[in-house]
Coordinates of C-alpha atoms and ligand atoms in Angstrom, one line a residue:
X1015 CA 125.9 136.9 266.8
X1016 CA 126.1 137.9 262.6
X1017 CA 128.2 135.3 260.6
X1018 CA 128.9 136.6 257.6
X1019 CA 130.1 134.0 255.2
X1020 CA 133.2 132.5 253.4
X1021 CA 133.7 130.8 249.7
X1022 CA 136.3 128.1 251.2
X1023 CA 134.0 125.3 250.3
X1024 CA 130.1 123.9 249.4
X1025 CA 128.5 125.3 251.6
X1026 CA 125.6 123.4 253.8
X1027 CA 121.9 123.7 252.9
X1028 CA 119.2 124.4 255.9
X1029 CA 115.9 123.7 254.4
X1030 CA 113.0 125.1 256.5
X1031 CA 109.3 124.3 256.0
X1032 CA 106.0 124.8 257.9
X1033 CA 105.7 120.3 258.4
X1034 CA 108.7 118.3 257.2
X1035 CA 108.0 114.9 256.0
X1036 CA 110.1 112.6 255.4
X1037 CA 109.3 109.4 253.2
X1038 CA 108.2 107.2 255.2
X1039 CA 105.8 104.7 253.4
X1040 CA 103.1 104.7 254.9
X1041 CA 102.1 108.4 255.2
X1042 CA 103.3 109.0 251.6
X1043 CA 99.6 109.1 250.1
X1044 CA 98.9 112.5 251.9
X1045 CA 102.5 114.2 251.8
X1046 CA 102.1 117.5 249.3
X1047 CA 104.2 118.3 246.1
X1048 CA 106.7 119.9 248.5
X1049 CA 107.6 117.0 250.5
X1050 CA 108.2 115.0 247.2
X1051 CA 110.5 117.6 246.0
X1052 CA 112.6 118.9 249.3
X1053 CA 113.2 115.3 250.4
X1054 CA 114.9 114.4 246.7
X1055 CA 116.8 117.9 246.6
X1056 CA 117.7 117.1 250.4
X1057 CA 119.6 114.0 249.8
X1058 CA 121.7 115.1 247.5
X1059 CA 123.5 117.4 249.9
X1060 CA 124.1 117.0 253.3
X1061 CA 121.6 119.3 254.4
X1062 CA 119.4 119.7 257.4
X1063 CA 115.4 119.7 257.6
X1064 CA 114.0 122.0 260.1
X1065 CA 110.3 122.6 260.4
X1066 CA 106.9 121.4 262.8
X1067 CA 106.7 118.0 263.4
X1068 CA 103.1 118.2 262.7
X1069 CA 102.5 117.5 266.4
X1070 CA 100.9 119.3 269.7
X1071 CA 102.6 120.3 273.1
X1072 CA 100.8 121.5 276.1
X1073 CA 103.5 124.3 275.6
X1074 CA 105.5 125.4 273.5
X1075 CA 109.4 124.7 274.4
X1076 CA 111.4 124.9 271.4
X1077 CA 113.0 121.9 272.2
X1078 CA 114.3 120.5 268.5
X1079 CA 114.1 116.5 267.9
X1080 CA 117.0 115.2 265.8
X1081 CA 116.3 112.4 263.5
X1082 CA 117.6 110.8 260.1
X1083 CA 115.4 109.5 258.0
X1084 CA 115.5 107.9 254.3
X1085 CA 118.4 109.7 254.4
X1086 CA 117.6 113.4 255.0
X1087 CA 118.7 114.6 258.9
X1088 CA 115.5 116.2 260.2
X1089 CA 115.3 118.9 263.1
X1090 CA 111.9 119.4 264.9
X1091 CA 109.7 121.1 266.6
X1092 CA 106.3 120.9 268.0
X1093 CA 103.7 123.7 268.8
X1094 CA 101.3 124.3 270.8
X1095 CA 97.5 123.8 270.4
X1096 CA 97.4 127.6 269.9
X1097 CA 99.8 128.1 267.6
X1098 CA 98.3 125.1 265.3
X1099 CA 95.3 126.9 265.3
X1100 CA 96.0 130.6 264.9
X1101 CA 99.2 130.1 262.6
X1102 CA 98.4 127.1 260.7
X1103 CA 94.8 126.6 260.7
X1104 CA 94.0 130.2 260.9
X1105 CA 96.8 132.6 258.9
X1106 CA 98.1 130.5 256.9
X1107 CA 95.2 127.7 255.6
X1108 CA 92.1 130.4 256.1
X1109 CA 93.7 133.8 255.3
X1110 CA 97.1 133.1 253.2
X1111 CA 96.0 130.3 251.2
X1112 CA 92.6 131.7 249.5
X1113 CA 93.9 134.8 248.8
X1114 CA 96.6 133.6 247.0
X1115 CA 94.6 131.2 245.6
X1116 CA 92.4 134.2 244.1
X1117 CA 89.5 133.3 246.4
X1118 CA 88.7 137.0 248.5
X1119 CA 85.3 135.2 249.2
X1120 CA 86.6 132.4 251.6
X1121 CA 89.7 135.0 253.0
X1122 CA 88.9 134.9 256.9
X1123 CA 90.9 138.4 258.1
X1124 CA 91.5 137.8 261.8
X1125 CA 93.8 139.6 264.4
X1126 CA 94.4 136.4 266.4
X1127 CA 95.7 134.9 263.0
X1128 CA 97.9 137.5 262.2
X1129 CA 99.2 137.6 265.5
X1130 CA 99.5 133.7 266.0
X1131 CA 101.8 133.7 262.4
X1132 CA 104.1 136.4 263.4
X1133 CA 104.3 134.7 267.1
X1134 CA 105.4 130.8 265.4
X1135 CA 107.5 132.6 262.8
X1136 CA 109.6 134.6 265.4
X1137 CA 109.7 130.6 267.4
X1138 CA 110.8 129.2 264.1
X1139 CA 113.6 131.9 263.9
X1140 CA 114.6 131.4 268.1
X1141 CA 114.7 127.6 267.6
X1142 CA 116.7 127.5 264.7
X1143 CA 118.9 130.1 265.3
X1144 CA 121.6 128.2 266.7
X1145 CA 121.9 126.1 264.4
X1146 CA 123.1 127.9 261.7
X1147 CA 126.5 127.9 261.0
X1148 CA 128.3 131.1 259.0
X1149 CA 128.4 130.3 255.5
X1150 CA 125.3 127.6 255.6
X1151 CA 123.0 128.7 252.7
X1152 CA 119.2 128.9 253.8
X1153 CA 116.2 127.7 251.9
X1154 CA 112.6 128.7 253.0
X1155 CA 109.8 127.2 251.8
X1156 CA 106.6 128.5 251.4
X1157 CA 103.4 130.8 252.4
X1158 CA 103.6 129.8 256.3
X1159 CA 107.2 131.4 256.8
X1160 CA 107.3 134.5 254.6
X1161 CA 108.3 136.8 257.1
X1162 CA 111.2 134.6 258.4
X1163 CA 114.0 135.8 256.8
X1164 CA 113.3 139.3 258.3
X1165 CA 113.1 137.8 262.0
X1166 CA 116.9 135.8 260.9
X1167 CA 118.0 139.6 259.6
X1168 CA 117.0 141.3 262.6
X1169 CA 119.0 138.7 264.8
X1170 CA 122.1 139.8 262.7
X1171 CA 122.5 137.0 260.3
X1172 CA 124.0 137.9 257.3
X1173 CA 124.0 133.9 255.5
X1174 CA 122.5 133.8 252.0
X1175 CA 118.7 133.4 252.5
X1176 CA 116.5 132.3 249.9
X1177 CA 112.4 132.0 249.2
X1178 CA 110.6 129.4 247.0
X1179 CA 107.0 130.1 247.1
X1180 CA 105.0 126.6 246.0
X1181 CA 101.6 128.4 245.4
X1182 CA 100.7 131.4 243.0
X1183 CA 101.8 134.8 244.4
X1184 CA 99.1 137.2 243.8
X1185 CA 97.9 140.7 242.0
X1186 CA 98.4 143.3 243.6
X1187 CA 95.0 144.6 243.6
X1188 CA 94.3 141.2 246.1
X1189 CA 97.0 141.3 247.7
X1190 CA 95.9 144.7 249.4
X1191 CA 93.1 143.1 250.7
X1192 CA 95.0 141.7 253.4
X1193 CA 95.7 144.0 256.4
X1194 CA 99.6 144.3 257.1
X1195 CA 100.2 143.3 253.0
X1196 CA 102.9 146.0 253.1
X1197 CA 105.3 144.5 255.8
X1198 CA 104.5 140.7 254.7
X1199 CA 105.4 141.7 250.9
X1200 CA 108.3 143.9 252.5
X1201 CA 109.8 141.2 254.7
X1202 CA 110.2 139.0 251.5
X1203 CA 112.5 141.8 250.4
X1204 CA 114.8 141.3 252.7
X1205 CA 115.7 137.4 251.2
X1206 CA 118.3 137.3 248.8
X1207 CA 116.6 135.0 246.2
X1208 CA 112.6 134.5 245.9
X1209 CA 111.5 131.8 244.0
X1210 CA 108.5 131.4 241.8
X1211 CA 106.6 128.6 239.9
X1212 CA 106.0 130.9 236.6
X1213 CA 106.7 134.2 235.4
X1214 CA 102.9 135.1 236.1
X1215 CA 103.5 135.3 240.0
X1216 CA 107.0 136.6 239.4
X1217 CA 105.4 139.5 237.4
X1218 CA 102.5 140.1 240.4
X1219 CA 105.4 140.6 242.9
X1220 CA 107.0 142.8 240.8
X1221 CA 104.0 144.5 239.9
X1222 CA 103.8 145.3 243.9
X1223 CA 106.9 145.9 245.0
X1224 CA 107.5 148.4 242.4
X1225 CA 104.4 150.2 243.2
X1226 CA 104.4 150.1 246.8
X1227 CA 108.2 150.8 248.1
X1228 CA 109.3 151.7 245.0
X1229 CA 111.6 149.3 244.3
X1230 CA 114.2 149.1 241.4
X1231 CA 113.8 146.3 239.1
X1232 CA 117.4 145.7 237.5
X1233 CA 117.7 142.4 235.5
X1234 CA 115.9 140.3 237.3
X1235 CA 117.0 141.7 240.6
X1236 CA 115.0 144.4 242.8
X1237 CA 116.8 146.9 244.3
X1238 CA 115.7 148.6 247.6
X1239 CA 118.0 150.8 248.7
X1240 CA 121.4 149.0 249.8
X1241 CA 119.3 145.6 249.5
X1242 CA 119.3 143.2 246.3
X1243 CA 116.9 140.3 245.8
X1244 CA 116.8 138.2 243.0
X1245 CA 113.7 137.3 241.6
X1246 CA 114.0 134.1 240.1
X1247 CA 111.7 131.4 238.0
X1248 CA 112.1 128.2 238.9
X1249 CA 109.1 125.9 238.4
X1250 CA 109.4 122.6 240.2
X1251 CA 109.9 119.5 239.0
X1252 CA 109.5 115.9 239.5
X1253 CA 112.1 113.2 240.4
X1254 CA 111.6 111.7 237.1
X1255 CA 113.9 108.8 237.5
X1256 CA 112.3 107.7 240.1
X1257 CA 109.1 108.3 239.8
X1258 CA 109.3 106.7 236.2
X1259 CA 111.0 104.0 238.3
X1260 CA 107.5 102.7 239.6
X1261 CA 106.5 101.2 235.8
X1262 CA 108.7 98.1 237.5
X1263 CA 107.0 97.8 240.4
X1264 CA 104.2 95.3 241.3
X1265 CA 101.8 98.1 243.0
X1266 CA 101.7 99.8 239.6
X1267 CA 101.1 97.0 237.4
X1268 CA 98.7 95.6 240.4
X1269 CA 96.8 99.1 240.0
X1270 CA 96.9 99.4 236.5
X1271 CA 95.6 95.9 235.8
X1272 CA 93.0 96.2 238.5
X1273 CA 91.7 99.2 237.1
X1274 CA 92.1 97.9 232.9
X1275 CA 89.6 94.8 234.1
X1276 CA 86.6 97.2 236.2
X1277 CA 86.9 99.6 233.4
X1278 CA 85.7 96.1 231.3
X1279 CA 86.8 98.4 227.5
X1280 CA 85.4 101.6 228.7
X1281 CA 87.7 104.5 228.6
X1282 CA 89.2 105.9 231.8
X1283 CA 89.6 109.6 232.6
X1284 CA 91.5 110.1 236.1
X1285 CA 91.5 112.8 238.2
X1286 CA 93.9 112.7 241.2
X1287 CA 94.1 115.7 244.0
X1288 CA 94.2 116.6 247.7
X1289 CA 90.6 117.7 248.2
X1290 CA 91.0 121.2 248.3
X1291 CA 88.5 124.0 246.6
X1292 CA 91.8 125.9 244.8
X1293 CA 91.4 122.1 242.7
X1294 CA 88.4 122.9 240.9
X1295 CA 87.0 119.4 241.5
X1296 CA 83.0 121.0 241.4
X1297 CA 83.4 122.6 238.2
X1298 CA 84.8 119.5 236.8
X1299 CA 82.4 117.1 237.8
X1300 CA 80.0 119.4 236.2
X1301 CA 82.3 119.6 232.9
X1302 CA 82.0 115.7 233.0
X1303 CA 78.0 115.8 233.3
X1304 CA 77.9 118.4 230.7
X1305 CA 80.0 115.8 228.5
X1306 CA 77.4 113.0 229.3
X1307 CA 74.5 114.9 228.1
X1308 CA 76.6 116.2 225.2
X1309 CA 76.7 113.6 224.2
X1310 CA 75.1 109.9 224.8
X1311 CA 77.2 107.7 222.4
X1312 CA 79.8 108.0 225.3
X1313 CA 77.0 106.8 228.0
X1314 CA 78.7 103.4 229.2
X1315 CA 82.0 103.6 227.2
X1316 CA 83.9 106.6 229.8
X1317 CA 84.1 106.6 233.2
X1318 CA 85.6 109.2 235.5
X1319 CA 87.8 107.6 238.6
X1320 CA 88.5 111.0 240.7
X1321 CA 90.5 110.5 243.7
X1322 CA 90.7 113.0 246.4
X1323 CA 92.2 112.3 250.1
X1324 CA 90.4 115.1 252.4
X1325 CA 92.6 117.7 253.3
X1326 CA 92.9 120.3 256.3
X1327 CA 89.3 118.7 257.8
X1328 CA 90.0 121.2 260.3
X1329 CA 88.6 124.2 258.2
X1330 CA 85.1 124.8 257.5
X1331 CA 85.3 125.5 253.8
X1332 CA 87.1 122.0 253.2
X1333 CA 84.3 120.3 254.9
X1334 CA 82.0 122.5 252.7
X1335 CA 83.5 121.3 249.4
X1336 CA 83.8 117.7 250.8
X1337 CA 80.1 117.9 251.2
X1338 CA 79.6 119.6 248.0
X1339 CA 81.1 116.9 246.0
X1340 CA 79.9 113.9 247.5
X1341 CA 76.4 115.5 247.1
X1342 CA 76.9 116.2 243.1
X1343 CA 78.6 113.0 242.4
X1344 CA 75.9 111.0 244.0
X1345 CA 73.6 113.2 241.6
X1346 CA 75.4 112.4 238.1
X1347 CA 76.1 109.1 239.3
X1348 CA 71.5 108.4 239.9
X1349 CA 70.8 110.4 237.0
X1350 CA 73.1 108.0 234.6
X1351 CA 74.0 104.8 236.2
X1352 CA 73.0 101.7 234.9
X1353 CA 72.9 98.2 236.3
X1354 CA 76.5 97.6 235.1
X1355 CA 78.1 101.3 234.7
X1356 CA 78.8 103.9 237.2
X1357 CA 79.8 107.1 235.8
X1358 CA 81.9 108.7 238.7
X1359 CA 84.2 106.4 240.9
X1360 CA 85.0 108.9 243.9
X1361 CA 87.7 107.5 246.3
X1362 CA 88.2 109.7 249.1
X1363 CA 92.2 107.9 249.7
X1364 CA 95.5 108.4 249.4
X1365 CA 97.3 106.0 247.2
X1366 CA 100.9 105.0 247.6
X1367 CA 103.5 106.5 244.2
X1368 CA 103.5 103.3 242.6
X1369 CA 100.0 102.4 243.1
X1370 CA 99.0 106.1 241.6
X1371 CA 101.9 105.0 238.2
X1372 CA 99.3 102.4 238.0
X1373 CA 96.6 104.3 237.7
X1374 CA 97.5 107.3 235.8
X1375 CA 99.0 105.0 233.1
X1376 CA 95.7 102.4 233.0
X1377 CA 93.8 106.5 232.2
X1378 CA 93.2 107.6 228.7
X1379 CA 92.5 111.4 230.0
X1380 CA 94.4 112.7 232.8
X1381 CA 92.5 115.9 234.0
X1382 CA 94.3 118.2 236.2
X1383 CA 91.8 121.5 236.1
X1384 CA 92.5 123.7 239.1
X1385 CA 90.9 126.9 238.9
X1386 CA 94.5 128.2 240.6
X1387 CA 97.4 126.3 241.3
X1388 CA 101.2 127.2 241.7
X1389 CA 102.4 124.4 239.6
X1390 CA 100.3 121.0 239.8
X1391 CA 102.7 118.0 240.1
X1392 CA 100.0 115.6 239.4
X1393 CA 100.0 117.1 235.6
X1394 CA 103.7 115.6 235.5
X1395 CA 103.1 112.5 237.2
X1396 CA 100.5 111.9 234.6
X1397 CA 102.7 112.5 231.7
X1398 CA 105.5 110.9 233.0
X1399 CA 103.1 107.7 233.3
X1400 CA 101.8 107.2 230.2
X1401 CA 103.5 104.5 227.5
X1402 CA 105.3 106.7 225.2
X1403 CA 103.7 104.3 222.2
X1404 CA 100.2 104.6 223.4
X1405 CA 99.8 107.8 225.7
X1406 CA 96.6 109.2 227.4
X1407 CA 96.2 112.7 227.0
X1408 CA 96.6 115.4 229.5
X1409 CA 93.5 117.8 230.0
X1410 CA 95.1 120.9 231.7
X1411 CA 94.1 124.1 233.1
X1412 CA 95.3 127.4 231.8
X1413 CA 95.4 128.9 235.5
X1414 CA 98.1 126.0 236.9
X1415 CA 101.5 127.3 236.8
X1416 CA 102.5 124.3 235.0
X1417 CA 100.5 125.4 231.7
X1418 CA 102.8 127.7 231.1
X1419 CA 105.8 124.1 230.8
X1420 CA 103.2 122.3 229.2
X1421 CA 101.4 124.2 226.5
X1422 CA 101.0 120.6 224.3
X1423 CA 98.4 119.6 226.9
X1424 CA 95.2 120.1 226.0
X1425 CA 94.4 123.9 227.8
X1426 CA 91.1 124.9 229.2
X1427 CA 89.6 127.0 231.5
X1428 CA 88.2 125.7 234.5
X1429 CA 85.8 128.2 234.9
X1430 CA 83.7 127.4 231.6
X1431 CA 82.4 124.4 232.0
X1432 CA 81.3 123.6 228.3
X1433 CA 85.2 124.5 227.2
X1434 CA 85.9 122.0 230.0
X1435 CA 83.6 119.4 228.3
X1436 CA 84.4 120.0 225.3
X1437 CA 88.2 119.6 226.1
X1438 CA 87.9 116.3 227.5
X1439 CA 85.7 114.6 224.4
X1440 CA 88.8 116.6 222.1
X1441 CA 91.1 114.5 224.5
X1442 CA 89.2 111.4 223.9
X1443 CA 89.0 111.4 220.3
X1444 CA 92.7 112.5 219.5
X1445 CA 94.6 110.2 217.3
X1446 CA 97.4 108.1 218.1
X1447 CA 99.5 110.3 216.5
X1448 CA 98.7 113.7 218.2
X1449 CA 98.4 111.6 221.3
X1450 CA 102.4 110.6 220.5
X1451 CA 103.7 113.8 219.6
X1452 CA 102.0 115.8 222.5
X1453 CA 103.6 113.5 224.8
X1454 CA 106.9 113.2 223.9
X1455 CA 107.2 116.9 223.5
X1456 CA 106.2 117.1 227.3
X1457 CA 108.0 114.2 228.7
X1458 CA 111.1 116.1 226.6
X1459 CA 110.1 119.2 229.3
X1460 CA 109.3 117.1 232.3
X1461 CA 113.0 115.3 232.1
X1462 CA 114.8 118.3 231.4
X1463 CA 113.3 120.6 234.3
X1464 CA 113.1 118.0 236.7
X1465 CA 113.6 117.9 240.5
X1466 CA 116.8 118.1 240.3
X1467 CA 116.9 121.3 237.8
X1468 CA 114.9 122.9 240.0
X1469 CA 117.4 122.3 243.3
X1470 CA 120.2 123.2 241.8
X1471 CA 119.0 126.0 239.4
X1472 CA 117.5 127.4 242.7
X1473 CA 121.1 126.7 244.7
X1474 CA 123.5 128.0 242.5
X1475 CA 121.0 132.0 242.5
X1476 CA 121.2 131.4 246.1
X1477 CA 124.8 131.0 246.5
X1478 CA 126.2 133.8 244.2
X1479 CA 126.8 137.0 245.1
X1480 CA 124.5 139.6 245.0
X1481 CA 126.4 141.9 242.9
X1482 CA 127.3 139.4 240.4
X1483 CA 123.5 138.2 240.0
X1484 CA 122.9 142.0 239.0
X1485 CA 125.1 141.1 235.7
X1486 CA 122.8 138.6 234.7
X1487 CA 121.2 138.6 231.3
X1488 CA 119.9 135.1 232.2
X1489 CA 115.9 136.4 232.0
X1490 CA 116.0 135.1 228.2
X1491 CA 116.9 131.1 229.6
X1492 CA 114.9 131.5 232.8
X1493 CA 112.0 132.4 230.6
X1494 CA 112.4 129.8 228.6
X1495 CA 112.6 127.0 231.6
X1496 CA 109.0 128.9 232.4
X1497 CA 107.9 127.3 229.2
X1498 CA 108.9 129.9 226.5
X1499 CA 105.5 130.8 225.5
X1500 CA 104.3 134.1 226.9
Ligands
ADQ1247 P1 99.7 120.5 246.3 O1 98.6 121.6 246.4 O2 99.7 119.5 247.3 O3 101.2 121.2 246.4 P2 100.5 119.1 243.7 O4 101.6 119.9 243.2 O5 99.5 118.6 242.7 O6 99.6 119.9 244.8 O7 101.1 117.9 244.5 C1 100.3 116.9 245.0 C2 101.2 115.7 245.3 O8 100.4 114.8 246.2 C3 101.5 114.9 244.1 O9 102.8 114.4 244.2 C4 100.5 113.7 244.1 O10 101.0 112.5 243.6 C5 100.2 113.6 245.6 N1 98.8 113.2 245.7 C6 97.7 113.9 245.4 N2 96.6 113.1 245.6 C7 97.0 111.9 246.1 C8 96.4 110.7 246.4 N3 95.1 110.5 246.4 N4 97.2 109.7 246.8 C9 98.5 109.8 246.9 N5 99.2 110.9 246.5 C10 98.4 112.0 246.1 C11 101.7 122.6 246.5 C12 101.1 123.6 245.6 C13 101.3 123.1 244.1 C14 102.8 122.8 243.9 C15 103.3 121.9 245.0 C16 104.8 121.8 244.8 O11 99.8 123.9 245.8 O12 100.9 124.2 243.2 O13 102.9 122.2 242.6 O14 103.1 122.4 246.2 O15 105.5 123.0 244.7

């Protein structure tokens, strides 16, 4: 049945994501940026969770599984062996996620895929449908459920949807590589607020849509016919206060002290990331052998720690790069080891938050060089880290959505490996002073746009009115949260 909805009082939030993952200790190490950032927005209203519980059924029966946990009341699902692999493994982790990730040449295009992501999208919408009550706002997250908000509009809901999309939306030229990109990039149309990390992805979408249904671009809302959405920027953030919470704990000063001792006065550069090929982890090991025959005074006094938990194991191009990378670190490491130095410590774990404080803040170079990424949280955590009187130095990509926040890192491009090198002995030679002022000019960034910036800049788009988002003259401020340097 439509609701259509009333101003009478806050209205409830129903956040819906492909896994939702609660904090639950142990599994923290290999939770994503999202699951950081929902669960903190989540507990500050009284929202529901809805989304896979990650496990398999023999069949599917849409039977939902109420639970609380840490706080945040959880609704889930599980799906069926088919449906993991079609929708999840297939549509979304081999088709969706290279091509937005800019990489045509590992895009699988599959029938069974596309058909498997329509089929757990229109489950999504069945299940959850009766849940929502008239004036609940909804929030949906990410690349796996694009298309939802058409299946809720074509079952007569009328509530406020809104779309945050975590990873880079692309050009359009890509884009239309992908069989059926008009109705996927058309179905986003019909939410009332899209979400992006930076004005880059914001742009490509509008780039599209403007092209392709000729769309209407007033303010920052498109107009299709009778239907508005707002196009927002709204780069996520950390929960800073808690996160920078972790200097008190034991873990992190266990971590850092651990690691300040095996490093015996050698300087530590830290990589952290989900192994994933969008990470650029290759090219940086190759920057970081390039640095090593640069130059030979640093043999012995660096040493690169990169940790990288394996990801989505089920896909053959994750096992590639898995393989890819043990193979070229066990190649710098017999090339330049000595009998007391190893020049690449790879640790294929997951860390707990405070044990990963630890280590970011025991690292003189933090280097977070994806070739793509929507934002990068690990660039934050870094910063956030350091000791504001004696800060490590954040090496950053140019093509993670968070350069465009953090333009006092130190920028390079992943793809050139000596720019890469030569970014990283910059980093290691900055003085205490640079060191300071880059740091406290990001940490000023980081605190301002954190977490909770990001829930409630996102909320209160999602909540007004249509019309009166079309009077906005905000671009100017929204711009300026995206970093204020394009
Ligand atoms: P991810 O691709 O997962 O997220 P990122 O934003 O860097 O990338 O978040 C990773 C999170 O996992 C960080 O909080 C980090 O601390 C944690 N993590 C990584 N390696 C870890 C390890 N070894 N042990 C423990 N924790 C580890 C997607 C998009 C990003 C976007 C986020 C949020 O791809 O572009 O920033 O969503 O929107």
């Amino acid at each position: 049945m439509p609701h259509t909805q009333t101003q009478a009082h806050t209205p409830r939030l129903i956040a819906v994501s492909n896994r939702v993952q609660v904090e639950t200790g142990v599994d923290n190490a290999n939770r994503g940026g999202l699951a950081v950032a929902l669960a903190a927005a989540l507990r500050q209203s009284n929202g529901i969770w809805f989304g896979w519980s990650g496990k398999q059924t023999g069949e599917f029966t849409g039977q939902i599984a109420f639970q609380r946990a840490d706080g945040v009341a959880t609704a889930t699902i599980d799906l069926e062996a088919q449906d993991i692999e079609e929708y999840y493994n297939g549509f979304a982790n081999r088709t969706l996620w290279p091509l937005f990730h800019y990489r045509l040449d590992l895009t699988e295009i599959a029938r069974d895929f596309a058909g498997g992501y329509a089929r757990v999208n229109e489950r999504f919408a069945d299940t959850f449908s009766p849940l929502i009550a008239p004036d609940d706002l909804i929030w949906v997250h990410d690349y796996h459920l694009m298309p939802l908000g058409s299946h809720l509009r074509k079952r007569g809901f009328e509530n406020r949807i809104g779309f945050f999309l975590h990873i880079p939306w692309p050009p359009p030229s890509l884009l239309m590589s992908l069989p059926g990109h008009r109705e996927l990039a058309r179905g986003m149309l019909d939410y009332d607020v899209i979400g992006f990390q930076s004005e880059e992805w914001r742009q490509a979408f509008i780039d599209y849509a403007t092209v392709q249904f000729e769309a209407t671009l007033e303010g920052e809302t498109l107009r299709l016919g009778e239907r508005l959405t707002r196009l927002l920027v709204c780069p996520i953030g950390l929960d800073v206060a808690d996160f920078a919470g972790a200097v008190h704990s034991i873990a992190a000063r266990q971590a850092e002290t651990r690691l300040v001792v095996s490093a015996v006065g050698r300087d530590m550069i830290v990589g952290v990331d989900r192994l994933d090929y969008s990470k650029g982890l290759a090219e940086r090991f190759a920057a970081y052998e390039l640095l090593l025959a640069d130059h030979p005074e640093l043999h012995e006094k660096v040493s690169l720690l990169q940790i990288a938990p394996p990801s989505r194991g089920d896909v053959a191009s994750y096992r590639q790069i898995r393989e890819e990378l043990d193979a070229l670190s066990g190649r710098i490491n017999g090339a330049y080891s000595s009998i007391d130095w190893v020049p690449i410590r790879y640790v294929n774990q997951g860390y707990s938050r405070d044990e990963l404080f630890g280590i970011y803040r025991a690292a003189r170079v933090g280097l977070v060089t994806p070739l793509r990424d929507g934002m990068n949280l690990v660039a934050k955590e870094y910063v956030v880290a350091q000791d504001p009187a004696d800060p490590g130095v954040l090496v950053l990509s140019r093509f993670a959505g968070a350069a465009a926040q953090l333009p006092q890192a130190v920028l390079v491009n992943p793809h050139a490996i000596e720019d890469m090198a030569e970014g990283i002995a910059r980093a290691l030679a900055m003085p205490l002073a640079e060191r300071q002022e880059r740091h406290r000019a990001m940490l000023e960034t980081i605190t301002r746009r954190d977490v909770r910036w990001w829930s409630e800049t996102f909320m209160a788009a999602l909540a007004e009115e249509p019309e009166a988002a079309l009077a906005h003259s905000n671009v100017a401020d929204l711009r300026e949260a995206a970093g204020a340097k394009r």
